[in-house]
């Protein structure tokens, strides 16, 4: 049972649902460019229509209302609201104003993500996150948005998953723009991204009365196989917050969240990268370290760890046949919603909101015309049980399911389905899955 103020929500992102990519003067984003090369997207699809939410937003809000959530998390497309001359685009802004009004009319709280990966292409052409001016451009964009949504939105998330903006896009190179960065460039881009965050927070505090602000990193918690082994739990905590040159440091937690919540990069960062550090000033660190109301976090899976027989701390591989979703990184590890929030709270002492959690399944329409998704239902229940358990120990304020709809799943295109609502991309038809009804019931009973 969650307390009565606990926020139940559902989440989407602009590029994954809107379609209408040429409408009302929207300019090109890095994902438009990336999808032009069919080899970048597993099924060769694109986001030109997907859920068609730019045109169907009123239907979206009806569905959200029927689901019974307290809040709807969506993102704003930078290329819709700022043109190539870096001037506001009124028509693009109008869409988000209308959407917010529709939500508020139905008593649903809008939670706005300012950056969910659709960078304007013209800014990428100027160097993207390697351009030292990027945080000034972001600051201006956030100023325009917060003024346009004045009186409608109080809850802002600056950036979704910095890990994907840097690591997945520039190390793994499977997300747009897909260009490889050297270690030195990664550190510079990370620092610029953190400055974007810091400047955005200041603008929001200035423009928005009673604002609540946070950032939404993602992480894959290290889970102790034996919860009663205190040393193992401690080692998992250390693993989770590791920042080492030989590790996937840009895909982990501390390189972003330590400067934001603790005011400085980890000690190991300065040691491991001493020859290639970006220019980091005291003023920068202060700017990045703005007080935040929430630490949002996207959790999907986790990784188990154990001691081997010689007492060495070791990754515990998933056994053959381990429960998985329909996408390669999605092992079902419900304890992620226990240890993840717990470790984050221990280190950063900031109230936690789960900004994304959800399941990818091989959903299709059955003979009876319905979409049955017992796997997703089971996943949600198991994860919520763990969240409820940890909510008795630490301050957890909310939970958002990813996602309202099946949508454009980035480099997996339209081939991977995460929705509570099924989308038939041939006809545009939307069908509520069984999990939609289940989540609706969970919310009604406040997670009982
Ligand atoms: C989130 O990312 C996103 O915020 C959301 O937009 C997305 O639709 C949703 O989850 C479902 O994926 O190819 O080896 O580099 C989830 C975290 C981070 C998981 C990137 C996959 C790529 C692994 N994702 N990661 S790899």
Coordinates of C-alpha atoms and ligand atoms in Angstrom, one line a residue:
X1 CA 0.0 0.0 0.0
X2 CA 1.4 3.4 -1.0
X3 CA 0.3 6.5 0.9
X4 CA -2.4 8.7 -0.5
X5 CA 0.0 11.4 -1.8
X6 CA 2.0 8.9 -3.8
X7 CA 1.9 9.9 -7.5
X8 CA 1.0 7.2 -10.1
X9 CA 1.8 8.2 -13.6
X10 CA 2.5 7.2 -17.1
X11 CA 5.2 8.5 -19.5
X12 CA 6.0 9.1 -23.1
X13 CA 8.5 11.2 -25.1
X14 CA 7.9 13.6 -28.0
X15 CA 9.9 11.9 -30.8
X16 CA 8.5 8.5 -30.0
X17 CA 4.8 9.4 -30.2
X18 CA 4.1 12.7 -32.1
X19 CA 4.6 12.0 -35.8
X20 CA 3.8 15.1 -38.0
X21 CA 7.5 15.8 -38.3
X22 CA 7.1 18.6 -40.9
X23 CA 4.1 20.3 -39.3
X24 CA 3.9 23.9 -38.3
X25 CA 7.5 24.8 -39.0
X26 CA 9.2 22.1 -36.9
X27 CA 12.8 21.9 -37.8
X28 CA 14.8 18.7 -38.3
X29 CA 16.2 16.8 -35.3
X30 CA 19.1 14.4 -35.0
X31 CA 16.7 11.5 -35.0
X32 CA 15.2 12.6 -38.4
X33 CA 18.7 12.5 -39.8
X34 CA 19.5 9.2 -38.1
X35 CA 16.4 7.4 -39.3
X36 CA 17.1 8.5 -42.9
X37 CA 19.8 5.8 -43.0
X38 CA 17.6 2.7 -42.8
X39 CA 20.6 0.7 -41.5
X40 CA 20.4 2.6 -38.2
X41 CA 17.0 1.3 -37.4
X42 CA 16.4 -2.5 -36.8
X43 CA 13.2 -2.7 -38.8
X44 CA 14.0 0.3 -41.2
X45 CA 11.0 2.2 -39.8
X46 CA 10.7 5.8 -38.9
X47 CA 8.7 8.1 -36.6
X48 CA 6.8 10.1 -39.3
X49 CA 3.4 8.9 -38.0
X50 CA 3.9 6.4 -35.1
X51 CA 1.2 7.2 -32.5
X52 CA 0.2 10.4 -34.4
X53 CA -0.1 12.2 -31.1
X54 CA 0.5 15.6 -32.6
X55 CA -2.9 15.3 -34.2
X56 CA -4.6 13.0 -31.7
X57 CA -3.5 14.6 -28.4
X58 CA -7.1 14.9 -27.3
X59 CA -7.6 11.2 -27.7
X60 CA -4.4 10.6 -25.8
X61 CA -5.6 12.7 -22.9
X62 CA -8.9 10.7 -22.8
X63 CA -6.9 7.5 -22.5
X64 CA -4.8 8.9 -19.8
X65 CA -7.9 10.0 -17.9
X66 CA -9.4 6.6 -18.2
X67 CA -6.3 5.1 -16.9
X68 CA -6.8 7.1 -13.8
X69 CA -3.2 8.4 -13.3
X70 CA -2.4 11.4 -11.2
X71 CA 0.3 12.7 -13.6
X72 CA 1.4 12.4 -17.3
X73 CA 5.1 12.7 -18.1
X74 CA 5.8 13.8 -21.7
X75 CA 8.6 15.7 -23.4
X76 CA 8.8 18.8 -25.4
X77 CA 10.4 18.7 -28.8
X78 CA 13.1 21.4 -28.9
X79 CA 12.9 21.5 -32.8
X80 CA 9.2 22.3 -32.6
X81 CA 9.4 25.3 -30.4
X82 CA 12.7 26.9 -31.5
X83 CA 13.4 27.6 -35.2
X84 CA 16.7 27.4 -37.1
X85 CA 17.3 31.1 -36.3
X86 CA 17.0 30.3 -32.6
X87 CA 13.7 32.2 -32.4
X88 CA 10.5 30.9 -30.7
X89 CA 8.0 29.0 -33.0
X90 CA 4.6 30.0 -31.8
X91 CA 2.7 27.3 -33.5
X92 CA 4.9 24.6 -32.0
X93 CA 4.5 26.1 -28.5
X94 CA 0.7 26.2 -29.1
X95 CA 0.6 22.4 -29.3
X96 CA 2.1 22.0 -25.8
X97 CA -0.1 24.7 -24.4
X98 CA -3.1 22.9 -25.8
X99 CA -1.9 19.6 -24.5
X100 CA -1.3 21.0 -21.0
X101 CA -4.7 22.7 -20.9
X102 CA -6.4 19.5 -21.9
X103 CA -4.6 17.6 -19.1
X104 CA -5.4 20.2 -16.5
X105 CA -9.0 20.3 -17.5
X106 CA -9.1 16.6 -16.7
X107 CA -7.2 17.1 -13.4
X108 CA -4.0 15.3 -14.6
X109 CA -0.7 16.9 -13.6
X110 CA 1.6 17.6 -16.5
X111 CA 5.3 16.6 -15.8
X112 CA 7.5 18.0 -18.5
X113 CA 10.8 16.6 -19.7
X114 CA 12.7 19.3 -21.4
X115 CA 15.2 17.1 -23.3
X116 CA 14.3 13.6 -24.3
X117 CA 17.0 13.3 -27.1
X118 CA 15.5 15.2 -30.1
X119 CA 18.3 17.7 -30.4
X120 CA 17.7 20.2 -33.3
X121 CA 19.9 19.1 -36.2
X122 CA 21.2 22.6 -36.7
X123 CA 22.7 22.5 -33.2
X124 CA 24.3 19.2 -33.9
X125 CA 25.8 20.8 -36.9
X126 CA 27.4 23.4 -34.6
X127 CA 29.0 20.6 -32.6
X128 CA 26.2 19.4 -30.4
X129 CA 27.3 18.7 -26.8
X130 CA 30.9 19.4 -27.7
X131 CA 30.0 23.0 -28.5
X132 CA 30.7 25.1 -25.4
X133 CA 27.7 27.3 -26.3
X134 CA 25.2 24.4 -26.0
X135 CA 24.2 25.3 -22.5
X136 CA 23.4 28.8 -23.5
X137 CA 21.2 27.5 -26.3
X138 CA 19.5 25.2 -23.9
X139 CA 19.1 27.9 -21.3
X140 CA 17.3 30.1 -23.9
X141 CA 15.0 27.2 -25.1
X142 CA 14.1 26.5 -21.4
X143 CA 13.3 30.2 -20.9
X144 CA 11.0 30.2 -23.9
X145 CA 9.2 27.0 -22.8
X146 CA 8.7 27.9 -19.1
X147 CA 7.3 31.3 -20.1
X148 CA 4.9 29.8 -22.6
X149 CA 3.7 27.3 -20.1
X150 CA 3.5 29.7 -17.3
X151 CA 0.6 28.9 -15.0
X152 CA 0.2 25.5 -16.6
X153 CA 3.3 23.5 -15.6
X154 CA 5.2 23.4 -12.3
X155 CA 7.0 20.1 -12.6
X156 CA 10.0 19.9 -14.8
X157 CA 12.6 17.3 -15.6
X158 CA 15.7 18.8 -17.3
X159 CA 17.2 15.9 -19.1
X160 CA 16.2 12.3 -19.7
X161 CA 19.0 9.7 -19.3
X162 CA 22.2 11.7 -19.7
X163 CA 23.7 8.2 -20.0
X164 CA 22.0 7.7 -23.4
X165 CA 22.8 11.3 -24.6
X166 CA 26.5 10.5 -24.1
X167 CA 27.2 6.8 -23.9
X168 CA 24.6 5.2 -26.2
X169 CA 24.9 8.0 -28.8
X170 CA 28.7 8.5 -28.8
X171 CA 30.3 5.4 -27.3
X172 CA 28.0 2.5 -28.4
X173 CA 26.9 4.8 -31.2
X174 CA 23.6 3.1 -31.7
X175 CA 21.5 6.2 -30.9
X176 CA 21.5 9.5 -32.9
X177 CA 23.7 11.1 -33.9
X178 CA 25.9 8.0 -33.6
X179 CA 29.3 9.7 -33.9
X180 CA 32.2 8.3 -31.9
X181 CA 33.8 10.4 -29.2
X182 CA 37.2 10.0 -27.7
X183 CA 37.5 9.8 -23.8
X184 CA 38.5 13.4 -23.8
X185 CA 35.5 14.4 -25.9
X186 CA 33.2 12.4 -23.7
X187 CA 34.3 14.3 -20.6
X188 CA 33.8 17.6 -22.3
X189 CA 30.4 16.6 -23.5
X190 CA 29.4 15.4 -20.0
X191 CA 30.5 18.6 -18.5
X192 CA 28.6 20.7 -21.1
X193 CA 25.5 18.5 -20.5
X194 CA 25.8 19.2 -16.8
X195 CA 26.0 22.9 -17.4
X196 CA 22.8 22.6 -19.5
X197 CA 21.1 21.1 -16.5
X198 CA 22.4 23.7 -14.1
X199 CA 21.4 26.6 -16.3
X200 CA 18.0 25.1 -16.9
X201 CA 17.3 24.7 -13.2
X202 CA 18.1 28.4 -12.6
X203 CA 15.8 29.5 -15.4
X204 CA 13.0 27.3 -14.1
X205 CA 13.3 28.7 -10.5
X206 CA 13.3 32.2 -11.9
X207 CA 10.3 31.8 -14.2
X208 CA 8.0 29.2 -12.5
X209 CA 6.3 29.8 -9.2
X210 CA 6.2 26.8 -6.9
X211 CA 8.3 24.8 -9.3
X212 CA 9.6 21.3 -8.6
X213 CA 12.6 20.3 -10.6
X214 CA 14.6 17.2 -11.1
X215 CA 16.7 15.2 -13.7
X216 CA 15.9 11.7 -14.9
X217 CA 19.1 9.5 -15.3
X218 CA 18.8 5.8 -15.9
X219 CA 20.6 3.1 -14.1
X220 CA 21.0 -0.7 -13.8
X221 CA 21.5 -1.3 -10.1
X222 CA 24.0 -3.9 -8.8
X223 CA 21.9 -6.4 -6.9
X224 CA 23.4 -8.6 -4.1
X225 CA 22.5 -12.3 -4.6
X226 CA 22.4 -12.6 -0.8
X227 CA 20.6 -9.6 0.8
X228 CA 21.8 -10.7 4.3
X229 CA 25.4 -10.4 3.4
X230 CA 26.3 -6.9 4.5
X231 CA 29.7 -6.9 2.8
X232 CA 28.1 -8.0 -0.4
X233 CA 25.5 -5.2 -0.2
X234 CA 28.2 -2.7 0.4
X235 CA 30.2 -3.9 -2.6
X236 CA 27.1 -3.6 -4.8
X237 CA 26.7 -0.1 -3.6
X238 CA 30.3 0.7 -4.6
X239 CA 29.9 -1.0 -7.9
X240 CA 26.7 1.0 -8.7
X241 CA 28.5 4.3 -8.1
X242 CA 31.8 3.4 -9.8
X243 CA 33.5 5.8 -12.1
X244 CA 36.6 4.2 -13.7
X245 CA 38.2 4.8 -17.0
X246 CA 38.3 1.1 -17.9
X247 CA 34.5 0.8 -17.0
X248 CA 31.5 2.1 -18.9
X249 CA 31.8 5.3 -16.9
X250 CA 29.6 7.4 -19.1
X251 CA 26.8 4.8 -18.9
X252 CA 26.9 4.8 -15.1
X253 CA 25.5 6.9 -12.3
X254 CA 28.1 8.9 -10.5
X255 CA 29.8 10.9 -13.3
X256 CA 26.5 12.8 -13.6
X257 CA 24.7 12.5 -10.3
X258 CA 27.7 13.3 -8.0
X259 CA 28.3 16.7 -9.5
X260 CA 24.6 17.4 -9.5
X261 CA 23.7 16.2 -6.0
X262 CA 27.0 16.3 -4.2
X263 CA 28.7 19.3 -5.9
X264 CA 31.7 17.5 -7.4
X265 CA 32.9 14.6 -9.7
X266 CA 34.0 11.5 -7.9
X267 CA 37.6 11.3 -6.7
X268 CA 38.4 8.5 -9.1
X269 CA 37.3 10.7 -12.0
X270 CA 40.1 13.2 -11.3
X271 CA 42.6 10.4 -10.8
X272 CA 41.7 8.3 -13.8
X273 CA 41.4 11.1 -16.3
X274 CA 44.0 13.6 -15.0
X275 CA 45.5 14.1 -18.4
X276 CA 42.3 14.8 -20.3
X277 CA 40.1 16.7 -17.9
X278 CA 37.9 19.4 -19.4
X279 CA 38.2 22.9 -17.9
X280 CA 36.2 22.7 -14.7
X281 CA 35.8 25.8 -12.6
X282 CA 34.5 26.4 -9.1
X283 CA 31.6 28.4 -10.7
X284 CA 30.7 25.5 -13.0
X285 CA 30.5 23.1 -10.1
X286 CA 28.3 25.6 -8.2
X287 CA 26.0 26.0 -11.2
X288 CA 25.7 22.3 -11.7
X289 CA 24.9 21.7 -8.0
X290 CA 21.5 23.4 -7.8
X291 CA 19.1 22.3 -5.1
X292 CA 16.6 19.8 -6.6
X293 CA 13.3 18.6 -5.3
X294 CA 13.5 15.1 -6.8
X295 CA 15.9 12.6 -8.1
X296 CA 13.9 10.9 -10.9
X297 CA 15.3 7.6 -12.2
X298 CA 14.4 5.2 -15.0
X299 CA 14.7 1.6 -13.9
X300 CA 14.1 -1.4 -16.1
X301 CA 16.6 -4.2 -15.1
X302 CA 19.5 -4.9 -12.9
X303 CA 22.7 -7.0 -12.6
X304 CA 23.3 -9.6 -9.9
X305 CA 26.6 -9.8 -8.0
X306 CA 28.1 -12.4 -5.6
X307 CA 31.3 -13.5 -4.0
X308 CA 33.0 -16.4 -5.7
X309 CA 34.5 -19.2 -3.6
X310 CA 37.7 -17.3 -3.1
X311 CA 35.8 -14.3 -1.8
X312 CA 36.2 -12.2 -4.9
X313 CA 33.3 -9.9 -5.8
X314 CA 31.9 -11.2 -9.1
X315 CA 29.1 -10.6 -11.6
X316 CA 26.5 -13.4 -11.2
X317 CA 25.5 -14.3 -14.8
X318 CA 21.8 -14.8 -15.6
X319 CA 21.2 -18.5 -15.8
X320 CA 20.0 -20.0 -19.1
X321 CA 16.3 -19.4 -19.4
X322 CA 16.2 -16.5 -17.1
X323 CA 13.0 -14.4 -17.5
X324 CA 13.4 -11.7 -20.1
X325 CA 11.4 -9.2 -22.1
X326 CA 11.4 -8.9 -25.9
X327 CA 14.5 -6.7 -26.0
X328 CA 18.0 -7.9 -25.3
X329 CA 18.8 -5.8 -22.2
X330 CA 15.5 -6.4 -20.4
X331 CA 16.0 -9.2 -17.8
X332 CA 13.2 -9.3 -15.2
X333 CA 15.0 -8.1 -12.0
X334 CA 12.3 -6.7 -9.7
X335 CA 14.9 -6.0 -6.9
X336 CA 16.1 -3.1 -9.1
X337 CA 13.2 -1.2 -7.6
X338 CA 14.4 -2.0 -4.1
X339 CA 18.1 -1.6 -4.3
X340 CA 18.1 1.2 -6.9
X341 CA 16.1 3.7 -4.9
X342 CA 17.7 2.6 -1.7
X343 CA 21.3 3.1 -2.9
X344 CA 20.4 6.4 -4.6
X345 CA 18.7 7.7 -1.5
X346 CA 21.6 6.6 0.7
X347 CA 24.1 8.6 -1.4
X348 CA 22.1 11.6 -2.6
X349 CA 19.5 12.0 0.2
X350 CA 16.9 13.4 -2.2
X351 CA 13.3 12.2 -2.6
X352 CA 13.0 9.6 -5.4
X353 CA 10.5 9.3 -8.2
X354 CA 10.6 6.4 -10.6
X355 CA 10.2 8.3 -13.9
X356 CA 10.1 5.1 -16.1
X357 CA 9.6 1.4 -15.5
X358 CA 8.0 -0.9 -18.0
X359 CA 8.1 -4.1 -20.1
X360 CA 8.7 -4.9 -23.7
X361 CA 6.7 -7.9 -24.9
X362 CA 5.8 -9.5 -28.1
X363 CA 2.2 -8.2 -28.1
X364 CA -0.3 -8.9 -30.8
X365 CA -4.1 -8.8 -31.3
X366 CA -5.6 -12.2 -30.4
X367 CA -8.5 -13.9 -32.1
X368 CA -10.9 -12.3 -29.6
X369 CA -9.7 -8.9 -30.8
X370 CA -8.0 -8.1 -27.5
X371 CA -4.3 -7.8 -26.6
X372 CA -3.4 -10.1 -23.7
X373 CA -0.1 -9.3 -22.0
X374 CA 0.2 -11.3 -18.8
X375 CA 4.0 -10.9 -18.9
X376 CA 3.7 -7.1 -18.5
X377 CA 1.1 -7.5 -15.8
X378 CA 3.4 -9.8 -13.8
X379 CA 6.4 -7.5 -14.4
X380 CA 4.5 -4.4 -13.1
X381 CA 3.2 -6.3 -10.0
X382 CA 6.6 -7.7 -9.1
X383 CA 8.4 -4.4 -9.5
X384 CA 5.7 -2.4 -7.6
X385 CA 6.0 -4.9 -4.8
X386 CA 9.7 -4.1 -4.4
X387 CA 9.0 -0.4 -4.7
X388 CA 6.4 -0.6 -1.9
X389 CA 8.9 -2.5 0.2
X390 CA 11.6 0.2 -0.1
X391 CA 9.1 3.0 0.3
X392 CA 8.8 1.9 4.0
X393 CA 12.5 2.6 4.4
X394 CA 13.2 5.7 2.2
X395 CA 11.3 8.7 0.7
X396 CA 9.8 7.6 -2.6
X397 CA 7.2 9.9 -4.0
X398 CA 6.0 8.4 -7.3
X399 CA 6.1 5.9 -10.1
X400 CA 5.6 6.3 -13.9
X401 CA 4.9 3.4 -16.2
X402 CA 6.8 3.4 -19.6
X403 CA 4.8 3.8 -21.7
X404 CA 1.2 4.9 -22.4
X405 CA 1.5 3.6 -26.0
X406 CA 3.6 1.3 -28.1
X407 CA 5.8 3.8 -29.8
X408 CA 8.9 4.5 -31.9
X409 CA 11.5 2.6 -29.8
X410 CA 14.6 4.5 -31.1
X411 CA 17.0 2.2 -32.9
X412 CA 14.5 -0.7 -32.6
X413 CA 11.9 1.4 -34.6
X414 CA 8.3 0.2 -34.4
X415 CA 9.3 -3.4 -33.8
X416 CA 9.4 -3.2 -29.9
X417 CA 6.3 -2.7 -27.9
X418 CA 6.3 -1.2 -24.3
X419 CA 2.7 0.2 -24.2
X420 CA -0.2 -0.2 -22.0
X421 CA -2.1 0.6 -25.2
X422 CA -1.4 -1.3 -28.4
X423 CA -1.0 0.7 -31.6
X424 CA -1.8 -0.8 -35.0
X425 CA 0.6 1.2 -37.1
X426 CA -1.3 0.2 -40.3
X427 CA -4.6 1.7 -39.3
X428 CA -3.7 3.9 -36.4
X429 CA -6.1 2.0 -34.2
X430 CA -5.4 2.0 -30.4
X431 CA -6.3 -1.0 -28.3
X432 CA -6.1 -1.1 -24.5
X433 CA -4.1 -4.1 -23.4
X434 CA -5.0 -6.2 -20.4
X435 CA -2.2 -4.4 -18.5
X436 CA -4.0 -1.1 -19.0
X437 CA -6.9 -2.4 -17.0
X438 CA -4.5 -3.9 -14.4
X439 CA -2.6 -0.7 -13.9
X440 CA -5.9 1.2 -13.6
X441 CA -6.9 -1.2 -10.8
X442 CA -3.6 -0.9 -9.1
X443 CA -4.0 2.9 -9.1
X444 CA -7.5 2.7 -7.8
X445 CA -6.4 0.6 -4.8
X446 CA -3.2 2.8 -4.4
X447 CA -1.0 -0.2 -5.1
X448 CA -2.6 -2.6 -2.6
Ligands
LIG1 C1 14.4 4.5 -21.8 O1 15.7 4.0 -22.1 C2 14.0 5.7 -22.6 O2 14.0 6.8 -21.7 C3 12.8 5.6 -23.4 O3 12.7 6.6 -24.3 C4 12.7 4.2 -24.0 O4 11.7 4.1 -24.9 C5 12.6 3.2 -22.9 O5 13.5 3.4 -21.9 C6 12.6 1.8 -23.4 O6 13.8 1.5 -24.0 O7 22.3 -0.8 -27.3 O8 23.8 -1.8 -25.8 O9 23.9 0.6 -26.0 C7 16.0 2.8 -21.5 C8 17.4 2.5 -21.2 C9 19.4 2.7 -22.5 C10 18.3 0.7 -22.5 C11 20.1 2.4 -23.7 C12 19.0 0.3 -23.7 C13 21.0 0.6 -25.0 C14 21.9 -0.5 -24.8 N1 18.1 2.1 -22.4 N2 20.3 0.9 -23.8 S1 23.1 -0.7 -26.1

